[in-house]
PDB file of C-alpha atoms and ligand atoms in Angstrom:
ATOM      1  CA  MET A  25     132.932  99.626  66.456  1.00  0.00           C
ATOM      2  CA  LYS A  26     136.651 100.398  67.215  1.00  0.00           C
ATOM      3  CA  GLN A  27     139.545  99.820  65.076  1.00  0.00           C
ATOM      4  CA  CYS A  28     142.581  97.503  66.103  1.00  0.00           C
ATOM      5  CA  ALA A  29     145.794  99.461  66.107  1.00  0.00           C
ATOM      6  CA  HIS A  30     147.657  96.498  65.193  1.00  0.00           C
ATOM      7  CA  CYS A  31     145.960  95.107  62.167  1.00  0.00           C
ATOM      8  CA  GLY A  32     143.314  97.575  61.365  1.00  0.00           C
ATOM      9  CA  GLN A  33     140.512  95.130  61.732  1.00  0.00           C
ATOM     10  CA  TRP A  34     137.134  96.405  63.393  1.00  0.00           C
ATOM     11  CA  SER A  35     135.897  95.056  66.469  1.00  0.00           C
ATOM     12  CA  GLU A  36     132.848  95.237  68.633  1.00  0.00           C
ATOM     13  CA  ASP A  37     132.967  98.102  71.237  1.00  0.00           C
ATOM     14  CA  GLN A  38     132.662  95.382  74.120  1.00  0.00           C
ATOM     15  CA  ALA A  39     135.672  93.166  72.688  1.00  0.00           C
ATOM     16  CA  PRO A  40     138.638  93.280  74.891  1.00  0.00           C
ATOM     17  CA  ALA A  41     141.058  91.924  72.338  1.00  0.00           C
ATOM     18  CA  CYS A  42     141.240  91.942  68.397  1.00  0.00           C
ATOM     19  CA  ALA A  43     139.254  89.145  66.850  1.00  0.00           C
ATOM     20  CA  ALA A  44     141.811  88.823  63.873  1.00  0.00           C
ATOM     21  CA  CYS A  45     145.230  89.114  65.548  1.00  0.00           C
ATOM     22  CA  GLY A  46     144.484  89.005  69.432  1.00  0.00           C
ATOM     23  CA  ALA A  47     146.302  92.356  70.046  1.00  0.00           C
ATOM     24  CA  PRO A  48     144.555  94.176  73.136  1.00  0.00           C
ATOM     25  CA  LEU A  49     142.207  96.832  72.126  1.00  0.00           C
ATOM     26  CA  PRO A  50     141.813  99.965  74.368  1.00  0.00           C
ATOM     27  CA  PRO A  51     138.560 100.211  76.438  1.00  0.00           C
ATOM     28  CA  SER A  52     135.560 101.380  74.716  1.00  0.00           C
ATOM     29  CA  ALA A  53     135.192 105.002  74.141  1.00  0.00           C
ATOM     30  CA  PRO A  54     132.829 106.771  76.609  1.00  0.00           C
ATOM     31  CA  VAL A  55     129.279 107.369  75.213  1.00  0.00           C
ATOM     32  CA  PRO A  56     129.185 110.968  73.798  1.00  0.00           C
ATOM     33  CA  ALA A  57     127.534 113.412  75.904  1.00  0.00           C
ATOM     34  CA  GLN A  58     123.835 114.237  74.947  1.00  0.00           C
ATOM     35  CA  PRO A  59     123.472 117.374  72.874  1.00  0.00           C
ATOM     36  CA  LEU A  60     121.981 120.145  74.961  1.00  0.00           C
ATOM     37  CA  PRO A  61     118.269 120.844  74.076  1.00  0.00           C
ATOM     38  CA  TYR A  62     118.178 123.735  71.650  1.00  0.00           C
ATOM     39  CA  THR A  63     117.455 127.025  72.906  1.00  0.00           C
ATOM     40  CA  PRO A  64     116.667 129.828  70.706  1.00  0.00           C
ATOM     41  CA  PRO A  65     119.156 132.834  70.582  1.00  0.00           C
ATOM     42  CA  GLY A  66     117.860 135.280  73.322  1.00  0.00           C
ATOM     43  CA  PHE A  67     115.871 132.686  75.288  1.00  0.00           C
ATOM     44  CA  VAL A  68     116.502 133.392  79.034  1.00  0.00           C
ATOM     45  CA  PRO A  69     115.128 130.608  81.382  1.00  0.00           C
ATOM     46  CA  ARG A  70     112.871 131.989  84.002  1.00  0.00           C
ATOM     47  CA  PRO A  71     114.732 132.250  87.143  1.00  0.00           C
ATOM     48  CA  VAL A  72     113.097 130.607  89.986  1.00  0.00           C
ATOM     49  CA  ARG A  73     112.303 132.957  92.701  1.00  0.00           C
ATOM     50  CA  PRO A  74     113.855 132.073  95.924  1.00  0.00           C
ATOM     51  CA  GLY A  75     110.864 132.552  98.118  1.00  0.00           C
ATOM     52  CA  THR A  76     108.838 130.130  95.941  1.00  0.00           C
ATOM     53  CA  PRO A  77     108.029 127.112  97.658  1.00  0.00           C
ATOM     54  CA  VAL A  78     108.869 124.174  95.368  1.00  0.00           C
ATOM     55  CA  PRO A  79     106.348 121.096  95.609  1.00  0.00           C
ATOM     56  CA  SER A  80     108.497 118.119  96.172  1.00  0.00           C
ATOM     57  CA  VAL A  81     105.552 115.785  96.495  1.00  0.00           C
ATOM     58  CA  PRO A  82     102.557 115.858  94.089  1.00  0.00           C
ATOM     59  CA  PRO A  83      99.562 117.076  96.142  1.00  0.00           C
ATOM     60  CA  ALA A  84      97.630 114.099  94.973  1.00  0.00           C
ATOM     61  CA  LEU A  85      99.803 111.971  97.106  1.00  0.00           C
ATOM     62  CA  PHE A  86      98.222 113.623 100.197  1.00  0.00           C
ATOM     63  CA  PRO A  87      94.449 113.070 100.024  1.00  0.00           C
ATOM     64  CA  ARG A  88      92.678 115.992 101.833  1.00  0.00           C
ATOM     65  CA  GLN A  89      91.493 114.385 105.006  1.00  0.00           C
ATOM     66  CA  LYS A  90      87.479 114.682 104.589  1.00  0.00           C
ATOM     67  CA  PRO A  91      85.816 116.802 107.320  1.00  0.00           C
ATOM     68  CA  PHE A  92      83.665 115.453 109.797  1.00  0.00           C
ATOM     69  CA  THR A  93      80.115 116.085 108.175  1.00  0.00           C
ATOM     70  CA  TRP A  94      76.614 115.915 109.787  1.00  0.00           C
ATOM     71  CA  MET A  95      76.160 112.671 107.943  1.00  0.00           C
ATOM     72  CA  ASP A  96      78.770 111.039 110.010  1.00  0.00           C
ATOM     73  CA  ILE A  97      77.161 112.397 113.179  1.00  0.00           C
ATOM     74  CA  CYS A  98      73.888 110.819 112.099  1.00  0.00           C
ATOM     75  CA  THR A  99      75.501 107.754 111.414  1.00  0.00           C
ATOM     76  CA  VAL A 100      76.838 107.580 115.059  1.00  0.00           C
ATOM     77  CA  LEU A 101      73.585 108.659 116.445  1.00  0.00           C
ATOM     78  CA  GLY A 102      71.832 105.931 114.208  1.00  0.00           C
ATOM     79  CA  PHE A 103      74.130 103.108 115.195  1.00  0.00           C
ATOM     80  CA  THR A 104      74.103 104.086 118.750  1.00  0.00           C
ATOM     81  CA  SER A 105      70.062 104.463 118.616  1.00  0.00           C
ATOM     82  CA  SER A 106      69.855 100.883 117.238  1.00  0.00           C
ATOM     83  CA  LEU A 107      71.963  99.226 119.674  1.00  0.00           C
ATOM     84  CA  VAL A 108      70.177 101.039 122.594  1.00  0.00           C
ATOM     85  CA  GLY A 109      66.850 100.669 121.169  1.00  0.00           C
ATOM     86  CA  TYR A 110      67.314  96.834 121.694  1.00  0.00           C
ATOM     87  CA  PHE A 111      67.043  97.392 125.541  1.00  0.00           C
ATOM     88  CA  PHE A 112      65.467 100.707 126.090  1.00  0.00           C
ATOM     89  CA  THR A 113      62.441 102.433 124.264  1.00  0.00           C
ATOM     90  CA  SER A 114      62.606 100.331 121.371  1.00  0.00           C
ATOM     91  CA  ILE A 115      59.569 102.017 119.492  1.00  0.00           C
ATOM     92  CA  VAL A 116      61.278 105.468 119.658  1.00  0.00           C
ATOM     93  CA  LEU A 117      64.968 104.455 119.244  1.00  0.00           C
ATOM     94  CA  LEU A 118      64.675 101.887 116.572  1.00  0.00           C
ATOM     95  CA  PRO A 119      63.012 104.048 113.862  1.00  0.00           C
ATOM     96  CA  LEU A 120      65.012 106.982 114.818  1.00  0.00           C
ATOM     97  CA  GLY A 121      68.189 104.630 114.382  1.00  0.00           C
ATOM     98  CA  LEU A 122      66.944 103.497 111.067  1.00  0.00           C
ATOM     99  CA  VAL A 123      66.368 107.086 109.931  1.00  0.00           C
ATOM    100  CA  ALA A 124      69.497 108.578 110.954  1.00  0.00           C
ATOM    101  CA  SER A 125      71.447 105.555 109.682  1.00  0.00           C
ATOM    102  CA  ILE A 126      69.875 106.067 106.268  1.00  0.00           C
ATOM    103  CA  LEU A 127      70.620 109.752 106.407  1.00  0.00           C
ATOM    104  CA  GLY A 128      74.194 108.938 107.343  1.00  0.00           C
ATOM    105  CA  PHE A 129      74.843 106.548 104.578  1.00  0.00           C
ATOM    106  CA  ARG A 130      75.556 109.324 102.237  1.00  0.00           C
ATOM    107  CA  GLY A 131      78.426 110.213 104.146  1.00  0.00           C
ATOM    108  CA  ASP A 132      81.800 108.394 102.864  1.00  0.00           C
ATOM    109  CA  ARG A 133      83.650 108.216 106.006  1.00  0.00           C
ATOM    110  CA  THR A 134      81.067 106.072 107.993  1.00  0.00           C
ATOM    111  CA  ARG A 135      79.546 103.989 105.531  1.00  0.00           C
ATOM    112  CA  GLY A 136      80.132 100.807 106.802  1.00  0.00           C
ATOM    113  CA  LEU A 137      78.959 102.016 110.364  1.00  0.00           C
ATOM    114  CA  ALA A 138      75.631 103.367 108.764  1.00  0.00           C
ATOM    115  CA  VAL A 139      74.960  99.784 107.000  1.00  0.00           C
ATOM    116  CA  ALA A 140      75.429  98.189 110.452  1.00  0.00           C
ATOM    117  CA  GLY A 141      73.093 100.732 112.080  1.00  0.00           C
ATOM    118  CA  ILE A 142      70.515 100.247 109.123  1.00  0.00           C
ATOM    119  CA  VAL A 143      70.356  96.632 109.344  1.00  0.00           C
ATOM    120  CA  ILE A 144      70.547  96.585 113.278  1.00  0.00           C
ATOM    121  CA  SER A 145      67.594  98.974 113.606  1.00  0.00           C
ATOM    122  CA  ALA A 146      65.716  97.223 110.813  1.00  0.00           C
ATOM    123  CA  LEU A 147      65.860  93.814 112.497  1.00  0.00           C
ATOM    124  CA  GLY A 148      65.101  95.364 115.880  1.00  0.00           C
ATOM    125  CA  LEU A 149      61.859  96.938 114.283  1.00  0.00           C
ATOM    126  CA  LEU A 150      61.002  93.866 112.372  1.00  0.00           C
ATOM    127  CA  ILE A 151      61.141  91.766 115.670  1.00  0.00           C
ATOM    128  CA  ARG A 152      59.470  94.602 117.726  1.00  0.00           C
ATOM    129  CA  ILE A 153      56.411  94.960 115.368  1.00  0.00           C
ATOM    130  CA  MET A 154      56.139  91.025 115.124  1.00  0.00           C
ATOM    131  CA  VAL A 155      56.158  91.116 119.235  1.00  0.00           C
ATOM    132  CA  LEU A 156      53.751  93.785 119.123  1.00  0.00           C
ATOM    133  CA  LEU A 157      51.413  92.260 116.414  1.00  0.00           C
ATOM    134  CA  THR A 158      51.413  88.956 118.367  1.00  0.00           C
ATOM    135  CA  ASP A 159      50.771  90.702 121.832  1.00  0.00           C
ATOM    136  CA  CYS A 160      47.697  92.292 120.195  1.00  0.00           C
ATOM    137  CA  GLY A 161      46.598  88.936 118.838  1.00  0.00           C
ATOM    138  CA  LEU A 162      46.848  90.231 115.354  1.00  0.00           C
ATOM    139  CA  LEU A 163      49.222  87.468 114.275  1.00  0.00           C
ATOM    140  CA  PRO A 164      48.568  83.930 114.679  1.00  0.00           C
ATOM    141  CA  HIS A 165      50.593  82.070 117.502  1.00  0.00           C
ATOM    142  CA  TRP A 166      52.461  80.175 114.729  1.00  0.00           C
ATOM    143  CA  VAL A 167      53.844  83.074 112.891  1.00  0.00           C
ATOM    144  CA  ALA A 168      56.062  84.603 115.578  1.00  0.00           C
ATOM    145  CA  ASN A 169      56.706  81.024 117.122  1.00  0.00           C
ATOM    146  CA  GLY A 170      57.889  78.051 115.774  1.00  0.00           C
ATOM    147  CA  VAL A 171      61.479  78.106 115.792  1.00  0.00           C
ATOM    148  CA  TRP A 172      61.794  76.489 119.329  1.00  0.00           C
TER     149      TRP A 172
HETATM  150 ZN1  LIG B  26     144.036  93.058  65.099  1.00  0.00          ZN
END
């Protein structure tokens, strides 16, 4: 609130002129400065040592890059084995790819690739086993065939 110098009427701080007489009012007084925080007598703020590095960004914003672990190596090995196993030495590479992919699944970095390796090698093994069983006459003809 501020008082009109002409008629003594109180007006709002934001009012440019007196509401009662219309006399111009001075601009609103500046907001009083915040009182300084209380410091007990004898308190000396700890001086910042010049050599101390000041962290400008919290370290949480920079997640530490996870190291490449043996699980990731297993994942890549498993995925590669699964793919190659479709064309060469399926009976060796597909189980290898399956096991390596399962081992590598525990690694965080290449989890998607590990899932791909597991699926690819499991499918390949399933097909391989079906073909083997059919070749050996252990499966009736209609089990492995029939799609076409
Ligand atoms: Zn007035």
